[in-house]
C-alpha cells in the first residue's frame, strides 16, 4: 500500500504544483510512512525532485523544501515498503531520461518482477539499479514507448505503449506518471485492485481547469475538488492530461474484473474517503452492525448479558465499534488512548521489543476496565502480537473477562498486491481455529466477521444507492484465491524478499542506535556481526560480535568502533550490504542533507 498523486495546472506559467501535492501528502500519510517524494516539471521541460526516507514533514523540512520545486505539474508518492529494500534510492517518484524523460509513482506489486528483470537485461538492455518492482514497471513502459522511434509522441503512442506494458506485467497497481513537458498520466490494473481517482476544478489563476489524481478522494476534496467532479479510473483504463487540454481516456486493457482490495475498507483508507463509489466510513459502520449479529450468535446469552462495555482499538475500529455496541445494546467507551506522535513501531529484534512498541502507541485507562467484562473491537488480527499485548493491557487495567472481536475474517494467506502483512507462518489464523487463537492472545473468546458479511458491508456502502449485488473484491488474504493468476514459485520468492527486507531494516535500526549512542548489546552485536533468520523465523544476531583482537578496519561512530564486516573462514572480509544508496537517476536535493 502506497499513496500516489499527480497534478497539472491550467496555467503553464504557474509554479505552485508542488505546494498542493505537498499538502496532499499529509492527507495520505497513513498510506506510507517509510519514504516520500515529489517531482515537478517547469517550463522548458525542466524536472525538479525531492525525495527520501521518512515522513513528509522530515523529507520536506516542514515545507521549507517545496520552494525548490517549481512547476505547473507534479507527481507525488508515499512509500509503504513491500518488495525491495528501504534505501533512499527506492524512494519515489522514479525517473528514466530516455525516452522523453519519464517519472513514475507506483502503488501495488508486480508478481512477475523476476521475469521482467530478465527481459530488461537480456532483451531490452536496460539496467535495473534497485530491488524495486516499480523500477521494473517504469523501464518496461519506457522500453515500449521507445519503440515508436519518434522525436515526439502523442496520446495514441502512449496508450499503445501502456497496452503492451499491461500484457507483460502481472499484479495489482495504480500509477501516476509524468512526461517532461508533455503532461501527466494515470492508469490502473485491469482488475481494479489498487485505487485511483481523478478530480477537476476551475483554475485559481485564470481560465481553464486544474486536474489532480490521488489514491483516495480525501486528498482532492481537501484541496477544493468537489465530490461530484471526482471519478474513479476504471480497471484497465488510462488517462492522459496534456498541458492546456482536457483528459483523454482509453481502455488500454480489457476490464478483466472489478475487484478492489477489500482491505482498503477494512483498514488502509481514511474513513472520509470514497473508493470505487463505496464510502469507507459507511462500510465500516456496516461491518460493525454485521459483526454484532455474528457476536450474538457465537456468545451465549449469559456471556452477552455479562458484557459491561464495548471498547475500540484505535483508530480504524473507532467507526465500527459504536455500531457493535448499539446493535448489542451495550455501553460504548473509549478505553485506550493512542499516542498520536508515535507514527510506527520499528521492526525490532525479539518479542519483548515488539511488545514494548505496542505500549508506546496505546495506553489503557484503568477506570474503563476495572472489574468489567469488556468486548474489544479491532479491524483485524494479523500476527496476534499486538492483539495479545492489548489483551494483556486490558487485564492489567482490571478487566475480569476480555472478548475480542475482529471486523475482518481470519487472515490466513499472504497479501501479494502491495501490502506486506506477514508470511503465512506468521499469521496467527493460519491453520488455527478461533478457540486456539483466543488462547494464544489471552482472550476469553475471539469472534471473527464472516467473509460474506464483510463483502456485503462494503457493497452496501454506496451513498444514496442500493447495494451492488454483483460487486467483487480481492479477498485472497482470507481464502488463498487471488484475482490474478499466481505462479506457485512466487510465494517462495516473496518469502526470500521479505526476509532480506526485514534483515536490512533491523540492521539499519541497529546501526542508527550505535551511531546515536543508545544501542544495547543486541543492537551492537547486530551492527558489528550482521543478522540471520533462526528456525523460528525471527531475525537474530548472526553471531556474538567481538571488538577485541580483530584485524578488520572499524568505522568510528560517535567514538565507538563499529566493524562493518566479519572474516570468513578463508580469512577474506565478508562485506555486508550497503546501509543506504543515493538515487543516481536524477539530482535529488534530499540526498545531501540528512
Coordinates of C-alpha atoms in Angstrom, one line a residue:
X1 CA 0.0 0.0 0.0
X2 CA 1.4 3.4 -1.1
X3 CA -0.1 6.8 -1.8
X4 CA 0.2 8.3 -5.2
X5 CA -0.6 11.8 -6.6
X6 CA -0.5 13.8 -9.8
X7 CA -1.5 17.4 -10.6
X8 CA -1.5 19.5 -13.7
X9 CA -2.5 23.2 -13.5
X10 CA -4.3 25.0 -16.3
X11 CA -1.8 27.9 -16.4
X12 CA 1.6 26.6 -17.6
X13 CA 3.3 29.6 -16.1
X14 CA 2.3 28.5 -12.6
X15 CA 5.0 27.3 -10.2
X16 CA 2.9 26.1 -7.3
X17 CA 2.0 22.5 -8.2
X18 CA 4.5 21.1 -5.7
X19 CA 2.8 23.1 -2.9
X20 CA -0.5 21.4 -3.5
X21 CA 1.0 18.0 -3.9
X22 CA 3.0 18.5 -0.7
X23 CA -0.2 19.4 1.2
X24 CA -1.9 16.3 -0.2
X25 CA 1.0 14.1 1.1
X26 CA -0.1 14.8 4.6
X27 CA -3.7 13.8 3.8
X28 CA -2.4 10.4 2.5
X29 CA 0.4 9.9 5.1
X30 CA -1.4 6.9 6.5
X31 CA -0.8 5.1 3.3
X32 CA 3.0 5.2 3.6
X33 CA 5.4 6.4 6.3
X34 CA 8.6 4.8 5.1
X35 CA 9.5 7.4 2.4
X36 CA 8.0 10.1 0.2
X37 CA 8.8 12.4 -2.7
X38 CA 7.7 15.0 -5.2
X39 CA 8.9 15.6 -8.7
X40 CA 7.8 18.7 -10.7
X41 CA 8.1 19.9 -14.3
X42 CA 8.5 23.6 -15.1
X43 CA 8.6 25.5 -18.4
X44 CA 11.0 24.1 -20.9
X45 CA 10.6 20.5 -19.5
X46 CA 13.0 21.0 -16.6
X47 CA 12.4 18.4 -13.9
X48 CA 13.0 19.1 -10.2
X49 CA 12.8 16.5 -7.4
X50 CA 13.0 16.0 -3.7
X51 CA 12.6 12.6 -2.1
X52 CA 14.0 10.4 0.7
X53 CA 13.2 8.2 3.6
X54 CA 10.9 9.4 6.4
X55 CA 7.6 11.2 6.9
X56 CA 6.7 14.1 4.7
X57 CA 7.5 16.6 7.4
X58 CA 11.0 15.3 7.6
X59 CA 11.8 14.9 3.9
X60 CA 10.4 18.4 3.1
X61 CA 11.6 20.1 6.3
X62 CA 8.1 21.1 7.2
X63 CA 7.6 22.6 3.8
X64 CA 10.8 24.5 3.5
X65 CA 12.0 22.5 0.5
X66 CA 8.8 23.0 -1.5
X67 CA 10.1 26.3 -2.9
X68 CA 12.9 24.4 -4.6
X69 CA 10.3 22.5 -6.7
X70 CA 8.9 25.0 -9.3
X71 CA 6.5 23.8 -12.0
X72 CA 2.9 23.6 -13.2
X73 CA 2.7 19.9 -13.0
X74 CA 3.9 17.4 -10.4
X75 CA 3.6 13.8 -9.1
X76 CA 4.0 12.6 -5.6
X77 CA 4.5 9.3 -3.7
X78 CA 4.3 7.9 -0.2
X79 CA 6.0 4.6 0.2
X80 CA 4.9 1.6 2.2
X81 CA 7.7 -0.9 1.6
X82 CA 6.8 -4.3 0.1
X83 CA 9.2 -5.9 -2.3
X84 CA 12.7 -4.4 -2.3
X85 CA 14.6 -2.6 0.4
X86 CA 14.2 0.7 2.3
X87 CA 17.1 2.6 0.8
X88 CA 16.8 6.2 -0.2
X89 CA 17.4 5.0 -3.8
X90 CA 14.0 3.3 -3.8
X91 CA 12.1 6.4 -2.7
X92 CA 9.7 7.5 -5.5
X93 CA 8.9 9.1 -7.9
X94 CA 11.4 7.1 -10.1
X95 CA 12.9 8.6 -13.3
X96 CA 14.4 7.5 -16.6
X97 CA 15.7 10.1 -19.0
X98 CA 15.1 8.0 -22.1
X99 CA 12.8 8.3 -23.9
X100 CA 11.4 11.7 -23.3
X101 CA 12.0 12.0 -19.6
X102 CA 9.5 9.8 -17.7
X103 CA 8.7 9.8 -13.9
X104 CA 6.5 7.2 -12.2
X105 CA 4.8 6.9 -8.9
X106 CA 3.6 3.3 -8.3
X107 CA 1.2 1.8 -5.8
X108 CA 1.0 -2.0 -5.8
X109 CA 3.1 -5.0 -6.5
X110 CA 4.2 -7.0 -9.6
X111 CA 4.3 -10.7 -9.0
X112 CA 6.4 -11.4 -12.1
X113 CA 9.2 -8.9 -11.4
X114 CA 11.9 -11.6 -11.7
X115 CA 10.8 -12.4 -15.3
X116 CA 10.6 -8.7 -16.1
X117 CA 14.1 -8.0 -14.9
X118 CA 15.4 -10.9 -17.1
X119 CA 13.6 -9.4 -20.1
X120 CA 15.0 -5.9 -19.4
X121 CA 18.5 -7.2 -19.0
X122 CA 18.8 -9.7 -21.9
X123 CA 16.4 -8.2 -24.5
X124 CA 15.7 -4.5 -23.7
X125 CA 19.3 -3.9 -22.4
X126 CA 18.1 -1.7 -19.6
X127 CA 19.9 -1.6 -16.3
X128 CA 17.8 -2.0 -13.1
X129 CA 19.7 -0.5 -10.2
X130 CA 17.4 -1.2 -7.3
X131 CA 15.3 -4.1 -6.0
X132 CA 12.1 -2.2 -6.5
X133 CA 9.5 -3.7 -8.9
X134 CA 8.4 -0.1 -9.5
X135 CA 11.7 0.5 -11.4
X136 CA 10.9 -2.6 -13.5
X137 CA 7.5 -1.2 -14.4
X138 CA 8.9 2.2 -15.3
X139 CA 11.5 0.6 -17.6
X140 CA 9.0 -1.7 -19.3
X141 CA 6.9 1.3 -20.1
X142 CA 9.9 3.3 -21.2
X143 CA 11.1 0.5 -23.4
X144 CA 7.7 0.1 -25.1
X145 CA 7.4 3.9 -25.6
X146 CA 10.8 3.9 -27.1
X147 CA 9.6 1.5 -29.8
X148 CA 7.8 4.4 -31.5
X149 CA 11.2 5.8 -32.7
X150 CA 9.7 9.3 -32.7
X151 CA 11.2 12.5 -31.5
X152 CA 7.8 13.5 -30.0
X153 CA 4.9 11.1 -29.1
X154 CA 1.2 11.7 -28.9
X155 CA -1.7 10.2 -26.9
X156 CA -2.1 7.3 -29.2
X157 CA 1.6 6.3 -28.9
X158 CA 1.4 6.4 -25.1
X159 CA -1.8 4.4 -24.9
X160 CA -0.3 1.8 -27.2
X161 CA 2.8 1.5 -25.1
X162 CA 0.8 1.1 -22.0
X163 CA -1.3 -1.6 -23.6
X164 CA 1.9 -3.6 -24.4
X165 CA 3.2 -3.0 -20.9
X166 CA 0.0 -4.4 -19.4
X167 CA 0.5 -7.6 -21.5
X168 CA 3.9 -8.1 -19.8
X169 CA 3.1 -7.1 -16.2
X170 CA 1.2 -9.2 -13.7
X171 CA -0.1 -8.0 -10.4
X172 CA -2.1 -5.1 -9.0
X173 CA -1.3 -1.5 -9.4
X174 CA -2.3 2.1 -9.7
X175 CA 0.2 4.6 -11.1
X176 CA 0.7 8.2 -11.9
X177 CA 3.4 9.3 -14.4
X178 CA 4.7 12.5 -15.9
X179 CA 6.4 13.0 -19.3
X180 CA 8.7 16.1 -19.3
X181 CA 7.0 19.0 -21.0
X182 CA 4.1 16.8 -22.1
X183 CA 1.6 16.1 -19.3
X184 CA 0.5 13.6 -16.6
X185 CA -0.8 10.1 -16.9
X186 CA -2.8 7.8 -14.7
X187 CA -3.5 4.1 -15.1
X188 CA -4.9 1.2 -13.1
X189 CA -4.6 -2.6 -13.4
X190 CA -7.3 -4.5 -15.3
X191 CA -8.7 -6.0 -12.1
X192 CA -9.2 -2.6 -10.2
X193 CA -7.2 -3.9 -7.2
X194 CA -5.5 -0.6 -6.2
X195 CA -7.5 2.6 -6.2
X196 CA -7.1 5.8 -8.2
X197 CA -9.4 8.8 -8.6
X198 CA -9.3 11.9 -10.9
X199 CA -10.8 15.3 -9.9
X200 CA -11.2 18.6 -11.7
X201 CA -11.8 22.2 -10.5
X202 CA -11.7 25.7 -12.0
X203 CA -8.2 27.1 -12.1
X204 CA -7.5 29.5 -9.3
X205 CA -5.2 31.6 -11.6
X206 CA -7.2 32.4 -14.8
X207 CA -9.3 30.4 -17.2
X208 CA -9.2 26.6 -17.6
X209 CA -9.3 23.6 -15.3
X210 CA -6.8 22.0 -12.9
X211 CA -6.7 18.2 -12.8
X212 CA -5.5 16.1 -9.9
X213 CA -5.2 12.3 -9.3
X214 CA -4.9 10.5 -6.0
X215 CA -5.2 7.2 -4.3
X216 CA -8.1 8.5 -2.2
X217 CA -10.7 11.1 -2.7
X218 CA -10.0 12.9 0.6
X219 CA -6.8 14.3 -0.9
X220 CA -8.8 16.0 -3.6
X221 CA -11.7 17.2 -1.5
X222 CA -9.4 18.9 1.0
X223 CA -7.9 20.9 -1.9
X224 CA -11.1 22.2 -3.3
X225 CA -12.2 19.4 -5.6
X226 CA -15.9 18.6 -5.3
X227 CA -17.1 15.0 -4.9
X228 CA -19.3 15.4 -7.9
X229 CA -16.3 16.3 -10.0
X230 CA -14.3 13.2 -8.9
X231 CA -14.3 10.0 -10.9
X232 CA -12.7 6.6 -10.4
X233 CA -10.2 5.4 -13.0
X234 CA -11.7 2.1 -14.2
X235 CA -9.9 -1.2 -14.2
X236 CA -7.6 -1.4 -17.3
X237 CA -8.2 2.3 -18.0
X238 CA -5.6 5.0 -18.6
X239 CA -6.0 8.8 -18.8
X240 CA -3.6 11.4 -20.3
X241 CA -3.9 15.1 -19.4
X242 CA -1.7 17.3 -21.5
X243 CA -1.0 20.9 -20.6
X244 CA -3.9 23.1 -21.6
X245 CA -6.1 20.1 -22.6
X246 CA -8.9 18.0 -21.2
X247 CA -8.4 14.4 -20.0
X248 CA -8.3 11.8 -22.7
X249 CA -9.3 8.3 -21.6
X250 CA -8.5 4.9 -23.2
X251 CA -9.2 1.3 -22.2
X252 CA -5.6 0.0 -22.6
X253 CA -6.6 -3.5 -21.5
X254 CA -10.0 -5.1 -21.2
X255 CA -11.6 -4.9 -17.8
X256 CA -11.0 -8.5 -16.5
X257 CA -12.7 -7.9 -13.2
X258 CA -13.7 -5.0 -10.9
X259 CA -12.4 -6.3 -7.6
X260 CA -10.9 -3.6 -5.3
X261 CA -8.8 -4.8 -2.4
X262 CA -11.3 -5.2 0.4
X263 CA -8.5 -4.3 2.9
X264 CA -8.8 -0.6 1.8
X265 CA -12.2 -0.6 3.5
X266 CA -11.2 -2.7 6.5
X267 CA -8.0 -0.8 7.4
X268 CA -6.0 1.2 4.9
X269 CA -8.1 4.0 3.7
X270 CA -9.2 7.0 5.6
X271 CA -12.9 6.9 6.7
X272 CA -13.6 10.2 4.9
X273 CA -12.7 8.7 1.5
X274 CA -15.0 7.2 -1.1
X275 CA -13.3 4.5 -3.1
X276 CA -14.8 3.0 -6.2
X277 CA -18.1 4.6 -5.3
X278 CA -18.2 3.0 -1.8
X279 CA -17.9 5.1 1.3
X280 CA -15.2 3.8 3.6
X281 CA -16.9 5.2 6.7
X282 CA -20.3 3.7 5.8
X283 CA -18.7 0.3 5.0
X284 CA -17.1 0.3 8.5
X285 CA -20.4 1.1 10.1
X286 CA -21.9 -1.8 8.2
X287 CA -19.1 -4.0 9.4
X288 CA -20.0 -3.1 13.0
X289 CA -23.7 -4.0 12.6
X290 CA -22.9 -7.3 10.9
X291 CA -20.2 -8.2 13.4
X292 CA -22.6 -7.6 16.2
X293 CA -25.0 -10.1 14.6
X294 CA -22.2 -12.7 14.5
X295 CA -21.2 -12.0 18.1
X296 CA -24.8 -12.5 19.2
X297 CA -24.7 -16.0 17.5
X298 CA -21.3 -17.0 18.9
X299 CA -21.6 -15.9 22.5
X300 CA -24.0 -17.5 24.9
X301 CA -26.9 -15.4 26.3
X302 CA -25.1 -15.3 29.6
X303 CA -21.9 -14.0 28.0
X304 CA -23.8 -11.4 26.0
X305 CA -25.7 -10.2 29.1
X306 CA -22.4 -10.0 31.0
X307 CA -20.7 -7.6 28.7
X308 CA -20.3 -4.3 30.5
X309 CA -18.7 -2.1 27.8
X310 CA -17.6 -2.2 24.2
X311 CA -14.2 -0.6 23.6
X312 CA -12.5 0.0 20.2
X313 CA -8.8 -0.5 19.4
X314 CA -7.8 2.9 18.0
X315 CA -8.1 4.1 15.4
X316 CA -9.6 2.2 12.5
X317 CA -12.3 0.4 14.6
X318 CA -13.5 3.7 16.1
X319 CA -16.1 3.7 13.4
X320 CA -17.2 0.1 13.7
X321 CA -17.2 -0.4 17.5
X322 CA -20.0 2.1 18.3
X323 CA -22.2 0.2 15.8
X324 CA -21.4 -3.0 17.6
X325 CA -22.4 -1.5 20.9
X326 CA -25.6 0.0 19.5
X327 CA -26.7 -3.3 17.9
X328 CA -25.9 -5.3 21.1
X329 CA -27.4 -2.6 23.3
X330 CA -24.3 -2.3 25.3
X331 CA -22.5 0.8 26.6
X332 CA -19.7 2.1 24.4
X333 CA -16.5 3.8 25.7
X334 CA -13.0 4.8 24.5
X335 CA -10.8 2.8 26.8
X336 CA -7.5 3.2 25.0
X337 CA -5.7 6.5 24.4
X338 CA -3.4 6.5 21.3
X339 CA -0.1 8.4 21.3
X340 CA -0.5 10.3 18.0
X341 CA 3.1 11.2 17.9
X342 CA 4.3 7.6 17.5
X343 CA 3.9 7.0 13.8
X344 CA 5.1 3.5 13.5
X345 CA 6.6 0.7 15.6
X346 CA 10.0 0.0 14.2
X347 CA 10.9 -3.6 13.4
X348 CA 12.9 -4.7 16.4
X349 CA 14.7 -7.9 17.2
X350 CA 13.0 -10.0 19.9
X351 CA 9.4 -10.4 21.2
X352 CA 9.9 -8.0 24.1
X353 CA 10.9 -5.2 21.9
X354 CA 7.8 -5.6 19.7
X355 CA 5.5 -5.7 22.8
X356 CA 7.1 -2.5 24.0
X357 CA 6.3 -0.9 20.7
X358 CA 2.6 -1.6 21.3
X359 CA 2.7 0.1 24.6
X360 CA 4.4 3.1 23.1
X361 CA 1.3 3.6 21.0
X362 CA -1.6 2.8 23.4
X363 CA -2.4 3.4 27.0
X364 CA -5.3 1.7 28.8
X365 CA -7.4 3.9 31.2
X366 CA -7.9 1.7 34.3
X367 CA -11.3 3.2 35.1
X368 CA -12.7 1.9 31.8
X369 CA -11.6 -1.7 32.5
X370 CA -11.6 -2.2 36.3
X371 CA -13.8 -5.1 37.4
X372 CA -15.6 -5.2 34.0
X373 CA -16.3 -7.7 31.2
X374 CA -15.1 -5.9 28.1
X375 CA -15.7 -6.5 24.4
X376 CA -12.7 -5.2 22.4
X377 CA -13.3 -4.5 18.7
X378 CA -10.4 -4.3 16.2
X379 CA -10.3 -4.0 12.4
X380 CA -8.4 -7.3 12.1
X381 CA -5.9 -9.7 13.7
X382 CA -2.7 -10.3 11.7
X383 CA 0.2 -11.8 13.7
X384 CA -1.5 -11.7 17.0
X385 CA 1.4 -9.9 18.7
X386 CA -0.5 -6.6 19.0
X387 CA -3.7 -8.3 20.0
X388 CA -2.1 -10.3 22.7
X389 CA -0.4 -7.2 24.2
X390 CA -3.7 -5.3 24.1
X391 CA -5.5 -8.1 25.9
X392 CA -2.7 -8.1 28.5
X393 CA -3.1 -4.3 28.9
X394 CA -6.8 -4.7 29.4
X395 CA -6.3 -7.4 32.1
X396 CA -3.6 -5.3 33.8
X397 CA -6.1 -2.5 33.9
X398 CA -8.5 -4.7 35.9
X399 CA -10.8 -6.4 33.3
X400 CA -12.4 -9.6 34.5
X401 CA -13.2 -11.0 31.1
X402 CA -11.9 -9.9 27.7
X403 CA -13.8 -10.8 24.5
X404 CA -12.0 -9.9 21.2
X405 CA -14.0 -9.2 18.0
X406 CA -12.4 -8.7 14.5
X407 CA -14.2 -6.7 11.8
X408 CA -12.3 -8.9 9.3
X409 CA -12.4 -12.6 8.8
X410 CA -9.3 -14.7 9.8
X411 CA -6.3 -13.7 7.7
X412 CA -4.8 -17.0 6.6
X413 CA -2.7 -16.1 3.5
X414 CA -0.1 -13.6 2.2
X415 CA -1.1 -10.4 0.6
X416 CA 0.5 -10.1 -2.8
X417 CA -0.7 -6.8 -4.3
X418 CA 1.3 -4.3 -2.4
X419 CA 0.7 -4.8 1.3
X420 CA 3.3 -6.7 3.3
X421 CA 1.1 -8.2 6.1
X422 CA 3.1 -11.2 7.1
X423 CA 4.3 -14.6 6.0
X424 CA 1.6 -17.3 6.2
X425 CA 3.6 -19.0 9.0
X426 CA 3.5 -15.7 10.9
X427 CA -0.3 -15.2 10.6
X428 CA -2.0 -16.3 13.8
X429 CA -5.1 -17.6 11.9
X430 CA -3.1 -19.7 9.5
X431 CA -4.3 -23.3 10.2
X432 CA -5.7 -22.2 13.6
X433 CA -9.3 -22.1 14.9
X434 CA -10.8 -19.3 16.9
X435 CA -10.5 -21.1 20.2
X436 CA -6.8 -21.7 19.7
X437 CA -6.3 -18.0 18.7
X438 CA -8.2 -16.9 21.8
X439 CA -5.9 -18.9 24.0
X440 CA -2.8 -17.6 22.2
X441 CA -3.7 -13.9 22.7
X442 CA -5.1 -14.5 26.2
X443 CA -8.8 -13.6 25.4
X444 CA -11.8 -15.4 26.8
X445 CA -13.3 -15.6 23.3
X446 CA -12.4 -14.4 19.8
X447 CA -15.1 -13.7 17.2
X448 CA -14.4 -13.0 13.5
X449 CA -16.6 -11.4 10.9
X450 CA -17.7 -13.7 8.1
X451 CA -16.3 -13.1 4.6
X452 CA -19.8 -12.9 3.2
X453 CA -20.8 -10.2 5.8
X454 CA -17.6 -8.2 5.1
X455 CA -18.3 -8.2 1.3
X456 CA -21.9 -7.2 1.9
X457 CA -20.9 -4.4 4.3
X458 CA -18.8 -2.8 1.6
X459 CA -21.2 -3.5 -1.3
X460 CA -24.0 -1.8 0.7
X461 CA -21.9 1.4 1.3
X462 CA -22.7 3.2 -1.9
X463 CA -24.0 6.7 -0.9
X464 CA -27.6 7.2 -2.0
X465 CA -27.7 4.0 -4.0
X466 CA -28.9 0.4 -3.4
X467 CA -26.4 -2.3 -2.6
X468 CA -24.3 -3.6 -5.5
X469 CA -25.4 -7.2 -5.9
X470 CA -22.6 -8.1 -8.3
X471 CA -19.7 -6.3 -6.6
X472 CA -16.5 -8.3 -6.4
X473 CA -13.5 -7.8 -4.1
X474 CA -9.9 -9.0 -3.9
X475 CA -10.1 -11.3 -0.8
X476 CA -7.1 -13.6 -1.3
X477 CA -5.7 -13.0 2.2
X478 CA -8.8 -14.7 3.6
X479 CA -9.2 -17.5 1.0
X480 CA -5.9 -18.1 -0.8
X481 CA -7.7 -17.5 -4.1
X482 CA -6.4 -14.4 -5.8
X483 CA -8.0 -12.5 -8.6
X484 CA -4.9 -12.7 -10.8
X485 CA -3.1 -15.9 -11.8
X486 CA -0.2 -16.6 -9.4
X487 CA 2.8 -18.9 -10.2
X488 CA 3.4 -21.2 -7.2
X489 CA 7.1 -20.3 -7.1
X490 CA 6.2 -16.7 -6.4
X491 CA 5.4 -17.3 -2.8
X492 CA 8.9 -18.8 -2.2
X493 CA 10.4 -15.8 -3.9
X494 CA 8.2 -13.5 -1.8
X495 CA 9.5 -15.1 1.4
X496 CA 13.1 -14.6 0.3
X497 CA 12.5 -10.9 -0.5
X498 CA 10.6 -10.4 2.8
X499 CA 13.3 -12.0 4.8
X500 CA 16.1 -9.8 3.2
X501 CA 14.0 -6.7 3.7
X502 CA 13.4 -7.4 7.3
X503 CA 17.0 -8.2 7.9
X504 CA 18.1 -4.9 6.3
X505 CA 15.7 -2.9 8.3
X506 CA 16.9 -4.4 11.6
X507 CA 20.5 -3.8 10.7
X508 CA 19.7 -0.2 9.8
X509 CA 18.0 0.4 13.1
X510 CA 20.9 -1.2 15.0
X511 CA 23.4 0.9 13.2
X512 CA 21.4 4.0 13.9
X513 CA 21.2 3.1 17.6
X514 CA 25.0 2.6 17.7
X515 CA 25.5 5.9 16.0
X516 CA 23.4 7.9 18.4
X517 CA 24.8 6.0 21.5
X518 CA 21.6 4.3 22.5
X519 CA 22.5 0.7 21.5
X520 CA 22.2 -2.2 23.8
X521 CA 24.4 -5.3 23.5
X522 CA 21.9 -6.9 21.0
X523 CA 21.9 -3.9 18.7
X524 CA 25.7 -3.7 18.9
X525 CA 26.0 -7.3 18.0
X526 CA 23.8 -6.8 15.0
X527 CA 25.7 -3.7 13.9
X528 CA 29.0 -5.5 14.1
X529 CA 28.2 -9.0 13.1
X530 CA 25.1 -8.9 11.0
X531 CA 21.8 -10.9 11.3
X532 CA 20.3 -14.2 10.4
X533 CA 16.9 -15.8 10.5
X534 CA 16.6 -18.6 13.1
X535 CA 14.4 -21.7 12.9
X536 CA 11.5 -19.8 14.5
X537 CA 11.6 -17.2 11.7
X538 CA 13.0 -14.5 14.0
X539 CA 15.8 -12.2 12.9
X540 CA 18.7 -12.5 15.4
X541 CA 22.3 -11.6 15.6
X542 CA 24.4 -13.7 13.2
X543 CA 27.0 -14.4 15.9
X544 CA 28.3 -12.9 19.1
X545 CA 30.4 -10.0 17.9
X546 CA 33.7 -9.1 19.5
X547 CA 35.6 -5.9 19.1
X548 CA 38.7 -7.3 20.8
X549 CA 41.5 -8.8 18.8
X550 CA 40.0 -8.3 15.4
X551 CA 42.1 -7.1 12.5
X552 CA 39.2 -5.6 10.4
X553 CA 39.2 -1.9 9.9
X554 CA 36.5 -0.3 12.0
X555 CA 34.2 2.7 11.3
X556 CA 34.1 5.3 14.1
X557 CA 30.6 6.3 15.1
X558 CA 30.3 8.8 17.9
X559 CA 33.6 7.5 19.3
X560 CA 32.6 3.8 19.1
X561 CA 34.4 1.4 16.8
X562 CA 31.9 -0.5 14.7
X563 CA 33.2 -3.2 12.4
X564 CA 31.4 -3.1 9.0
X565 CA 32.2 -6.7 8.1
X566 CA 33.4 -10.1 9.5
X567 CA 36.0 -12.5 8.4
X568 CA 35.1 -15.7 6.5
X569 CA 36.8 -18.9 7.3
X570 CA 39.3 -18.3 4.5
X571 CA 40.2 -15.0 6.0
X572 CA 38.5 -12.8 3.4
X573 CA 36.3 -10.0 4.6
X574 CA 32.5 -10.6 4.1
X575 CA 31.2 -7.1 3.3
X576 CA 27.5 -6.6 4.2
X577 CA 25.0 -4.8 2.1
X578 CA 25.4 -1.0 2.0
X579 CA 23.5 0.9 4.6
X580 CA 21.9 3.2 2.0
X581 CA 22.2 4.3 -1.5
X582 CA 21.5 7.6 -3.3
X583 CA 19.3 7.9 -6.3
X584 CA 21.6 8.1 -9.3
X585 CA 19.0 8.8 -11.9
X586 CA 18.2 12.4 -11.1
X587 CA 19.7 15.0 -8.8
X588 CA 17.8 14.8 -5.5
X589 CA 18.2 17.7 -3.1
X590 CA 17.4 15.4 -0.2
X591 CA 20.5 13.2 -0.7
X592 CA 22.9 15.8 0.7
X593 CA 21.3 16.9 3.9
X594 CA 20.1 14.3 6.3

